[in-house]
Amino acid sequence: MRLLQRHLCMIAMSAAMAASAQAAPLVEPTLHIKPAASGAGRVALTLDACGGQTDTRILSALVENKIPATIFVTGIWLKRNAAAVEIMRAHPDLFELENHGGRHIPAVDTPQKIYGIKSAGSPEAVLAEVESGAAALARTGEPAPKWFRGATAEYSPSAIAMIRKLGFKIAGFSINGDGGSLLGAKETTRRIAAAKDGDVIIAHINQPTHAAGEGVVQGLLALKDKGMTFVRLDDADGTGNHGTTD
Ligand SMILES: [Zn+2]
């Protein structure tokens, strides 16, 4: 009996050791677009729709001010936000919809938690998250997505290689505009208004009750006032690190 217990204990220990040996540090890739040839500069605005609802303050401001944006949507969000999807599809010149996964599960192929969210945990689960996100977009009649951004925007290097093999580029960013939509309006405005030529901004469009959304609008209007041009990822040469785009 004691021998069996020791044996089980050894199995548990070696499994834990194997898991920690496999778990390479996670990466949070950056992304920049090619700077403008002339003028005040250009930036790419990317907005995540993780789950939840639609921040109509942001959506209306984009439509009214003709600001193009790349929206990273999940399967969950698409299901619950038909009215917002309708508005985006009515303005194909402004909105590019890309893949934020089927169920908003981090694209990390070892079991762990990132910002309190459980990772996919295996290569198969990363694959399912990426493919179900693309399938959800296809069901809405959208063109096939070319970009993927995983939940939390953190990845294991092996997951990055796998997603690239599926044919997606991975969308990092260079300016964290709203700190996961948890920042105040003032700080969000300040961060977004500080964007420079070639920057890729990340913020959220799914938290209508958060103060950050007001800051997103004010920051974008400040950039527009400076004469900054906005481009979508499909109109720009995005270059990321950690093998995310090349
Ligand atoms: Zn998200």
PDB file of C-alpha atoms and ligand atoms in Angstrom:
ATOM      1  CA  MET A   1       0.000   0.000   0.000  1.00  0.00           C
ATOM      2  CA  ARG A   2       2.716   2.401   1.018  1.00  0.00           C
ATOM      3  CA  LEU A   3       4.603   1.493  -2.126  1.00  0.00           C
ATOM      4  CA  LEU A   4       1.554   2.304  -4.260  1.00  0.00           C
ATOM      5  CA  GLN A   5       1.174   5.683  -2.562  1.00  0.00           C
ATOM      6  CA  ARG A   6       4.792   6.516  -3.199  1.00  0.00           C
ATOM      7  CA  HIS A   7       4.416   5.453  -6.801  1.00  0.00           C
ATOM      8  CA  LEU A   8       1.361   7.700  -7.294  1.00  0.00           C
ATOM      9  CA  CYS A   9       3.213  10.556  -5.643  1.00  0.00           C
ATOM     10  CA  MET A  10       6.153  10.125  -8.040  1.00  0.00           C
ATOM     11  CA  ILE A  11       3.787  10.135 -11.026  1.00  0.00           C
ATOM     12  CA  ALA A  12       2.196  13.383  -9.802  1.00  0.00           C
ATOM     13  CA  MET A  13       5.622  14.938  -9.275  1.00  0.00           C
ATOM     14  CA  SER A  14       6.926  14.056 -12.714  1.00  0.00           C
ATOM     15  CA  ALA A  15       3.726  15.310 -14.351  1.00  0.00           C
ATOM     16  CA  ALA A  16       4.120  18.637 -12.536  1.00  0.00           C
ATOM     17  CA  MET A  17       7.788  18.839 -13.546  1.00  0.00           C
ATOM     18  CA  ALA A  18       6.938  18.115 -17.184  1.00  0.00           C
ATOM     19  CA  ALA A  19       4.249  20.802 -17.165  1.00  0.00           C
ATOM     20  CA  SER A  20       6.570  23.441 -15.725  1.00  0.00           C
ATOM     21  CA  ALA A  21       9.339  22.465 -18.162  1.00  0.00           C
ATOM     22  CA  GLN A  22       6.915  22.963 -21.068  1.00  0.00           C
ATOM     23  CA  ALA A  23       5.526  26.286 -19.881  1.00  0.00           C
ATOM     24  CA  ALA A  24       7.635  28.821 -21.770  1.00  0.00           C
ATOM     25  CA  PRO A  25       7.076  32.407 -20.626  1.00  0.00           C
ATOM     26  CA  LEU A  26       4.033  34.055 -22.203  1.00  0.00           C
ATOM     27  CA  VAL A  27       4.513  36.906 -24.644  1.00  0.00           C
ATOM     28  CA  GLU A  28       2.438  40.024 -25.258  1.00  0.00           C
ATOM     29  CA  PRO A  29       3.348  40.916 -28.848  1.00  0.00           C
ATOM     30  CA  THR A  30       3.538  44.458 -30.168  1.00  0.00           C
ATOM     31  CA  LEU A  31       2.218  45.656 -33.521  1.00  0.00           C
ATOM     32  CA  HIS A  32       3.051  48.809 -35.492  1.00  0.00           C
ATOM     33  CA  ILE A  33       1.862  49.998 -38.884  1.00  0.00           C
ATOM     34  CA  LYS A  34       3.993  51.672 -41.518  1.00  0.00           C
ATOM     35  CA  PRO A  35       4.222  55.410 -40.730  1.00  0.00           C
ATOM     36  CA  ALA A  36       2.520  57.862 -43.071  1.00  0.00           C
ATOM     37  CA  ALA A  37       4.561  59.132 -46.027  1.00  0.00           C
ATOM     38  CA  SER A  38       3.384  62.665 -45.285  1.00  0.00           C
ATOM     39  CA  GLY A  39       0.939  64.619 -43.145  1.00  0.00           C
ATOM     40  CA  ALA A  40       0.133  64.394 -39.456  1.00  0.00           C
ATOM     41  CA  GLY A  41       0.578  60.639 -39.305  1.00  0.00           C
ATOM     42  CA  ARG A  42      -1.630  57.596 -39.154  1.00  0.00           C
ATOM     43  CA  VAL A  43      -2.722  55.155 -36.493  1.00  0.00           C
ATOM     44  CA  ALA A  44      -4.718  51.923 -36.432  1.00  0.00           C
ATOM     45  CA  LEU A  45      -7.561  51.746 -33.939  1.00  0.00           C
ATOM     46  CA  THR A  46      -8.381  48.214 -32.780  1.00  0.00           C
ATOM     47  CA  LEU A  47     -11.323  47.587 -30.459  1.00  0.00           C
ATOM     48  CA  ASP A  48     -12.048  44.313 -28.707  1.00  0.00           C
ATOM     49  CA  ALA A  49     -15.575  42.988 -28.285  1.00  0.00           C
ATOM     50  CA  CYS A  50     -14.792  40.221 -25.797  1.00  0.00           C
ATOM     51  CA  GLY A  51     -18.312  39.466 -24.580  1.00  0.00           C
ATOM     52  CA  GLY A  52     -20.991  41.566 -22.919  1.00  0.00           C
ATOM     53  CA  GLN A  53     -22.649  44.404 -24.782  1.00  0.00           C
ATOM     54  CA  THR A  54     -21.866  47.299 -27.105  1.00  0.00           C
ATOM     55  CA  ASP A  55     -20.581  50.706 -26.065  1.00  0.00           C
ATOM     56  CA  THR A  56     -22.776  52.815 -28.332  1.00  0.00           C
ATOM     57  CA  ARG A  57     -20.905  55.983 -27.249  1.00  0.00           C
ATOM     58  CA  ILE A  58     -17.897  54.630 -29.152  1.00  0.00           C
ATOM     59  CA  LEU A  59     -19.817  53.053 -32.035  1.00  0.00           C
ATOM     60  CA  SER A  60     -21.807  56.266 -32.692  1.00  0.00           C
ATOM     61  CA  ALA A  61     -18.674  58.434 -32.491  1.00  0.00           C
ATOM     62  CA  LEU A  62     -16.909  56.240 -35.049  1.00  0.00           C
ATOM     63  CA  VAL A  63     -19.847  56.440 -37.470  1.00  0.00           C
ATOM     64  CA  GLU A  64     -20.435  60.192 -36.969  1.00  0.00           C
ATOM     65  CA  ASN A  65     -16.760  61.080 -37.364  1.00  0.00           C
ATOM     66  CA  LYS A  66     -16.072  58.492 -40.073  1.00  0.00           C
ATOM     67  CA  ILE A  67     -13.251  56.904 -38.072  1.00  0.00           C
ATOM     68  CA  PRO A  68     -12.347  53.452 -39.434  1.00  0.00           C
ATOM     69  CA  ALA A  69     -11.635  50.716 -36.901  1.00  0.00           C
ATOM     70  CA  THR A  70     -10.750  47.046 -36.739  1.00  0.00           C
ATOM     71  CA  ILE A  71     -13.127  45.270 -34.350  1.00  0.00           C
ATOM     72  CA  PHE A  72     -12.001  42.003 -32.766  1.00  0.00           C
ATOM     73  CA  VAL A  73     -15.175  40.056 -32.034  1.00  0.00           C
ATOM     74  CA  THR A  74     -15.814  36.756 -30.256  1.00  0.00           C
ATOM     75  CA  GLY A  75     -18.502  34.229 -31.119  1.00  0.00           C
ATOM     76  CA  ILE A  76     -20.183  35.049 -27.782  1.00  0.00           C
ATOM     77  CA  TRP A  77     -20.347  38.788 -28.547  1.00  0.00           C
ATOM     78  CA  LEU A  78     -21.618  38.263 -32.113  1.00  0.00           C
ATOM     79  CA  LYS A  79     -24.538  36.228 -30.790  1.00  0.00           C
ATOM     80  CA  ARG A  80     -25.663  38.872 -28.288  1.00  0.00           C
ATOM     81  CA  ASN A  81     -25.083  42.064 -30.282  1.00  0.00           C
ATOM     82  CA  ALA A  82     -26.966  41.683 -33.541  1.00  0.00           C
ATOM     83  CA  ALA A  83     -27.974  45.369 -33.666  1.00  0.00           C
ATOM     84  CA  ALA A  84     -24.361  46.562 -33.374  1.00  0.00           C
ATOM     85  CA  VAL A  85     -23.209  44.024 -35.974  1.00  0.00           C
ATOM     86  CA  GLU A  86     -25.921  45.378 -38.268  1.00  0.00           C
ATOM     87  CA  ILE A  87     -24.567  48.938 -37.880  1.00  0.00           C
ATOM     88  CA  MET A  88     -21.008  47.768 -38.556  1.00  0.00           C
ATOM     89  CA  ARG A  89     -22.073  45.827 -41.627  1.00  0.00           C
ATOM     90  CA  ALA A  90     -23.955  48.889 -42.908  1.00  0.00           C
ATOM     91  CA  HIS A  91     -20.614  50.747 -42.926  1.00  0.00           C
ATOM     92  CA  PRO A  92     -18.164  48.374 -44.587  1.00  0.00           C
ATOM     93  CA  ASP A  93     -15.928  51.344 -45.392  1.00  0.00           C
ATOM     94  CA  LEU A  94     -15.432  51.929 -41.638  1.00  0.00           C
ATOM     95  CA  PHE A  95     -15.508  48.545 -39.937  1.00  0.00           C
ATOM     96  CA  GLU A  96     -13.316  45.512 -40.410  1.00  0.00           C
ATOM     97  CA  LEU A  97     -14.357  42.565 -38.234  1.00  0.00           C
ATOM     98  CA  GLU A  98     -11.621  40.197 -37.147  1.00  0.00           C
ATOM     99  CA  ASN A  99     -11.267  37.099 -34.969  1.00  0.00           C
ATOM    100  CA  HIS A 100     -11.131  37.410 -31.149  1.00  0.00           C
ATOM    101  CA  GLY A 101     -11.912  33.703 -30.647  1.00  0.00           C
ATOM    102  CA  GLY A 102     -15.045  31.658 -30.200  1.00  0.00           C
ATOM    103  CA  ARG A 103     -15.365  31.822 -26.411  1.00  0.00           C
ATOM    104  CA  HIS A 104     -12.778  34.404 -25.269  1.00  0.00           C
ATOM    105  CA  ILE A 105     -10.275  31.873 -23.984  1.00  0.00           C
ATOM    106  CA  PRO A 106      -6.567  32.853 -23.895  1.00  0.00           C
ATOM    107  CA  ALA A 107      -4.519  31.244 -26.690  1.00  0.00           C
ATOM    108  CA  VAL A 108      -2.097  29.587 -24.319  1.00  0.00           C
ATOM    109  CA  ASP A 109      -1.603  25.863 -24.780  1.00  0.00           C
ATOM    110  CA  THR A 110      -0.584  24.993 -21.217  1.00  0.00           C
ATOM    111  CA  PRO A 111      -3.017  25.089 -18.279  1.00  0.00           C
ATOM    112  CA  GLN A 112      -2.694  28.377 -16.368  1.00  0.00           C
ATOM    113  CA  LYS A 113      -4.579  31.535 -15.485  1.00  0.00           C
ATOM    114  CA  ILE A 114      -3.982  34.912 -17.133  1.00  0.00           C
ATOM    115  CA  TYR A 115      -5.594  37.910 -15.403  1.00  0.00           C
ATOM    116  CA  GLY A 116      -7.811  35.357 -13.691  1.00  0.00           C
ATOM    117  CA  ILE A 117      -8.999  33.784 -16.965  1.00  0.00           C
ATOM    118  CA  LYS A 118      -8.320  30.083 -17.530  1.00  0.00           C
ATOM    119  CA  SER A 119      -6.122  29.438 -20.573  1.00  0.00           C
ATOM    120  CA  ALA A 120      -7.133  27.092 -23.394  1.00  0.00           C
ATOM    121  CA  GLY A 121      -4.681  24.663 -21.803  1.00  0.00           C
ATOM    122  CA  SER A 122      -3.836  22.451 -24.793  1.00  0.00           C
ATOM    123  CA  PRO A 123      -2.977  22.823 -28.495  1.00  0.00           C
ATOM    124  CA  GLU A 124      -6.367  21.290 -29.396  1.00  0.00           C
ATOM    125  CA  ALA A 125      -8.228  23.854 -27.286  1.00  0.00           C
ATOM    126  CA  VAL A 126      -6.259  26.760 -28.838  1.00  0.00           C
ATOM    127  CA  LEU A 127      -7.176  25.414 -32.271  1.00  0.00           C
ATOM    128  CA  ALA A 128     -10.862  25.161 -31.292  1.00  0.00           C
ATOM    129  CA  GLU A 129     -10.864  28.748 -29.946  1.00  0.00           C
ATOM    130  CA  VAL A 130      -9.324  30.173 -33.144  1.00  0.00           C
ATOM    131  CA  GLU A 131     -11.419  28.124 -35.563  1.00  0.00           C
ATOM    132  CA  SER A 132     -14.728  28.660 -33.743  1.00  0.00           C
ATOM    133  CA  GLY A 133     -14.093  32.424 -33.767  1.00  0.00           C
ATOM    134  CA  ALA A 134     -13.550  32.357 -37.533  1.00  0.00           C
ATOM    135  CA  ALA A 135     -16.631  30.155 -38.022  1.00  0.00           C
ATOM    136  CA  ALA A 136     -18.801  32.582 -36.008  1.00  0.00           C
ATOM    137  CA  LEU A 137     -17.706  35.442 -38.294  1.00  0.00           C
ATOM    138  CA  ALA A 138     -18.391  33.348 -41.390  1.00  0.00           C
ATOM    139  CA  ARG A 139     -21.940  32.688 -40.110  1.00  0.00           C
ATOM    140  CA  THR A 140     -22.643  36.440 -39.985  1.00  0.00           C
ATOM    141  CA  GLY A 141     -21.660  36.663 -43.668  1.00  0.00           C
ATOM    142  CA  GLU A 142     -18.407  38.516 -42.982  1.00  0.00           C
ATOM    143  CA  PRO A 143     -15.343  37.990 -45.197  1.00  0.00           C
ATOM    144  CA  ALA A 144     -12.940  35.401 -43.780  1.00  0.00           C
ATOM    145  CA  PRO A 145     -10.885  36.993 -40.974  1.00  0.00           C
ATOM    146  CA  LYS A 146      -7.171  37.509 -41.591  1.00  0.00           C
ATOM    147  CA  TRP A 147      -6.180  38.626 -38.102  1.00  0.00           C
ATOM    148  CA  PHE A 148      -6.505  36.919 -34.738  1.00  0.00           C
ATOM    149  CA  ARG A 149      -6.182  38.425 -31.272  1.00  0.00           C
ATOM    150  CA  GLY A 150      -6.534  36.055 -28.342  1.00  0.00           C
ATOM    151  CA  ALA A 151      -8.286  36.894 -25.076  1.00  0.00           C
ATOM    152  CA  THR A 152      -5.874  38.858 -22.778  1.00  0.00           C
ATOM    153  CA  ALA A 153      -3.552  39.417 -25.807  1.00  0.00           C
ATOM    154  CA  GLU A 154      -1.007  37.037 -24.240  1.00  0.00           C
ATOM    155  CA  TYR A 155       0.194  33.871 -25.949  1.00  0.00           C
ATOM    156  CA  SER A 156       2.523  30.957 -25.510  1.00  0.00           C
ATOM    157  CA  PRO A 157       5.160  30.982 -28.302  1.00  0.00           C
ATOM    158  CA  SER A 158       3.994  27.546 -29.470  1.00  0.00           C
ATOM    159  CA  ALA A 159       0.401  28.821 -29.755  1.00  0.00           C
ATOM    160  CA  ILE A 160       1.643  31.743 -31.886  1.00  0.00           C
ATOM    161  CA  ALA A 161       3.334  29.284 -34.268  1.00  0.00           C
ATOM    162  CA  MET A 162       0.146  27.230 -34.470  1.00  0.00           C
ATOM    163  CA  ILE A 163      -2.116  30.228 -35.172  1.00  0.00           C
ATOM    164  CA  ARG A 164       0.262  31.439 -37.884  1.00  0.00           C
ATOM    165  CA  LYS A 165       0.088  27.979 -39.495  1.00  0.00           C
ATOM    166  CA  LEU A 166      -3.701  28.341 -39.638  1.00  0.00           C
ATOM    167  CA  GLY A 167      -3.082  31.403 -41.814  1.00  0.00           C
ATOM    168  CA  PHE A 168      -3.844  34.207 -39.331  1.00  0.00           C
ATOM    169  CA  LYS A 169      -1.636  37.149 -38.478  1.00  0.00           C
ATOM    170  CA  ILE A 170      -1.675  37.928 -34.762  1.00  0.00           C
ATOM    171  CA  ALA A 171      -2.663  41.425 -33.732  1.00  0.00           C
ATOM    172  CA  GLY A 172      -0.529  42.883 -30.979  1.00  0.00           C
ATOM    173  CA  PHE A 173      -0.653  46.609 -30.237  1.00  0.00           C
ATOM    174  CA  SER A 174       1.631  49.487 -29.280  1.00  0.00           C
ATOM    175  CA  ILE A 175      -0.696  51.585 -27.110  1.00  0.00           C
ATOM    176  CA  ASN A 176      -2.860  50.108 -24.381  1.00  0.00           C
ATOM    177  CA  GLY A 177      -5.587  52.743 -24.561  1.00  0.00           C
ATOM    178  CA  ASP A 178      -7.987  51.731 -21.811  1.00  0.00           C
ATOM    179  CA  GLY A 179      -6.163  49.184 -19.610  1.00  0.00           C
ATOM    180  CA  GLY A 180      -8.703  46.452 -20.287  1.00  0.00           C
ATOM    181  CA  SER A 181     -11.481  49.094 -20.093  1.00  0.00           C
ATOM    182  CA  LEU A 182     -10.699  49.579 -16.406  1.00  0.00           C
ATOM    183  CA  LEU A 183      -9.030  53.002 -16.598  1.00  0.00           C
ATOM    184  CA  GLY A 184     -10.797  56.268 -15.895  1.00  0.00           C
ATOM    185  CA  ALA A 185     -11.978  58.535 -18.693  1.00  0.00           C
ATOM    186  CA  LYS A 186      -9.171  61.059 -18.206  1.00  0.00           C
ATOM    187  CA  GLU A 187      -6.307  58.580 -18.308  1.00  0.00           C
ATOM    188  CA  THR A 188      -7.841  56.779 -21.297  1.00  0.00           C
ATOM    189  CA  THR A 189      -8.164  60.091 -23.155  1.00  0.00           C
ATOM    190  CA  ARG A 190      -4.552  60.947 -22.343  1.00  0.00           C
ATOM    191  CA  ARG A 191      -3.187  57.604 -23.537  1.00  0.00           C
ATOM    192  CA  ILE A 192      -5.108  57.568 -26.818  1.00  0.00           C
ATOM    193  CA  ALA A 193      -4.478  61.237 -27.579  1.00  0.00           C
ATOM    194  CA  ALA A 194      -0.740  60.552 -27.181  1.00  0.00           C
ATOM    195  CA  ALA A 195      -0.687  58.097 -30.128  1.00  0.00           C
ATOM    196  CA  LYS A 196       2.065  58.752 -32.665  1.00  0.00           C
ATOM    197  CA  ASP A 197       2.468  57.974 -36.352  1.00  0.00           C
ATOM    198  CA  GLY A 198       2.514  54.186 -36.815  1.00  0.00           C
ATOM    199  CA  ASP A 199       0.883  53.274 -33.487  1.00  0.00           C
ATOM    200  CA  VAL A 200      -1.715  50.538 -33.053  1.00  0.00           C
ATOM    201  CA  ILE A 201      -4.184  51.340 -30.275  1.00  0.00           C
ATOM    202  CA  ILE A 202      -6.103  48.699 -28.340  1.00  0.00           C
ATOM    203  CA  ALA A 203      -9.270  49.505 -26.372  1.00  0.00           C
ATOM    204  CA  HIS A 204     -12.679  47.909 -25.751  1.00  0.00           C
ATOM    205  CA  ILE A 205     -16.100  48.446 -27.294  1.00  0.00           C
ATOM    206  CA  ASN A 206     -18.041  46.006 -25.096  1.00  0.00           C
ATOM    207  CA  GLN A 207     -18.289  47.837 -21.747  1.00  0.00           C
ATOM    208  CA  PRO A 208     -20.982  50.527 -22.084  1.00  0.00           C
ATOM    209  CA  THR A 209     -21.077  51.210 -18.324  1.00  0.00           C
ATOM    210  CA  HIS A 210     -17.332  51.855 -17.905  1.00  0.00           C
ATOM    211  CA  ALA A 211     -15.884  55.380 -17.747  1.00  0.00           C
ATOM    212  CA  ALA A 212     -13.081  54.322 -20.104  1.00  0.00           C
ATOM    213  CA  GLY A 213     -15.480  54.392 -23.074  1.00  0.00           C
ATOM    214  CA  GLU A 214     -15.952  58.142 -22.743  1.00  0.00           C
ATOM    215  CA  GLY A 215     -12.159  58.497 -22.725  1.00  0.00           C
ATOM    216  CA  VAL A 216     -11.873  56.412 -25.897  1.00  0.00           C
ATOM    217  CA  VAL A 217     -14.199  58.852 -27.673  1.00  0.00           C
ATOM    218  CA  GLN A 218     -12.391  61.961 -26.367  1.00  0.00           C
ATOM    219  CA  GLY A 219      -8.962  60.529 -27.216  1.00  0.00           C
ATOM    220  CA  LEU A 220     -10.017  59.697 -30.772  1.00  0.00           C
ATOM    221  CA  LEU A 221     -11.514  63.142 -31.312  1.00  0.00           C
ATOM    222  CA  ALA A 222      -8.266  64.722 -30.082  1.00  0.00           C
ATOM    223  CA  LEU A 223      -6.298  62.662 -32.628  1.00  0.00           C
ATOM    224  CA  LYS A 224      -8.734  63.609 -35.371  1.00  0.00           C
ATOM    225  CA  ASP A 225      -8.363  67.298 -34.468  1.00  0.00           C
ATOM    226  CA  LYS A 226      -4.592  66.946 -34.868  1.00  0.00           C
ATOM    227  CA  GLY A 227      -5.173  65.715 -38.424  1.00  0.00           C
ATOM    228  CA  MET A 228      -4.236  62.113 -37.699  1.00  0.00           C
ATOM    229  CA  THR A 229      -5.491  59.546 -40.235  1.00  0.00           C
ATOM    230  CA  PHE A 230      -7.051  56.268 -39.077  1.00  0.00           C
ATOM    231  CA  VAL A 231      -6.475  53.033 -40.956  1.00  0.00           C
ATOM    232  CA  ARG A 232      -7.730  49.502 -40.514  1.00  0.00           C
ATOM    233  CA  LEU A 233      -5.387  46.564 -40.258  1.00  0.00           C
ATOM    234  CA  ASP A 234      -6.369  45.330 -43.727  1.00  0.00           C
ATOM    235  CA  ASP A 235      -5.282  48.705 -45.176  1.00  0.00           C
ATOM    236  CA  ALA A 236      -1.932  48.862 -43.399  1.00  0.00           C
ATOM    237  CA  ASP A 237       1.349  46.993 -43.347  1.00  0.00           C
ATOM    238  CA  GLY A 238       1.336  45.784 -39.776  1.00  0.00           C
ATOM    239  CA  THR A 239       4.608  44.486 -38.353  1.00  0.00           C
ATOM    240  CA  GLY A 240       4.650  42.613 -35.087  1.00  0.00           C
ATOM    241  CA  ASN A 241       7.366  40.929 -33.014  1.00  0.00           C
ATOM    242  CA  HIS A 242       7.584  37.308 -31.770  1.00  0.00           C
ATOM    243  CA  GLY A 243       6.814  35.974 -35.272  1.00  0.00           C
ATOM    244  CA  THR A 244       3.238  37.289 -35.203  1.00  0.00           C
ATOM    245  CA  THR A 245       3.164  38.748 -38.717  1.00  0.00           C
ATOM    246  CA  ASP A 246       6.128  37.435 -40.734  1.00  0.00           C
TER     247      ASP A 246
HETATM  248 ZN    ZN B   1     -10.985  40.363 -25.143  1.00  0.00          ZN
END
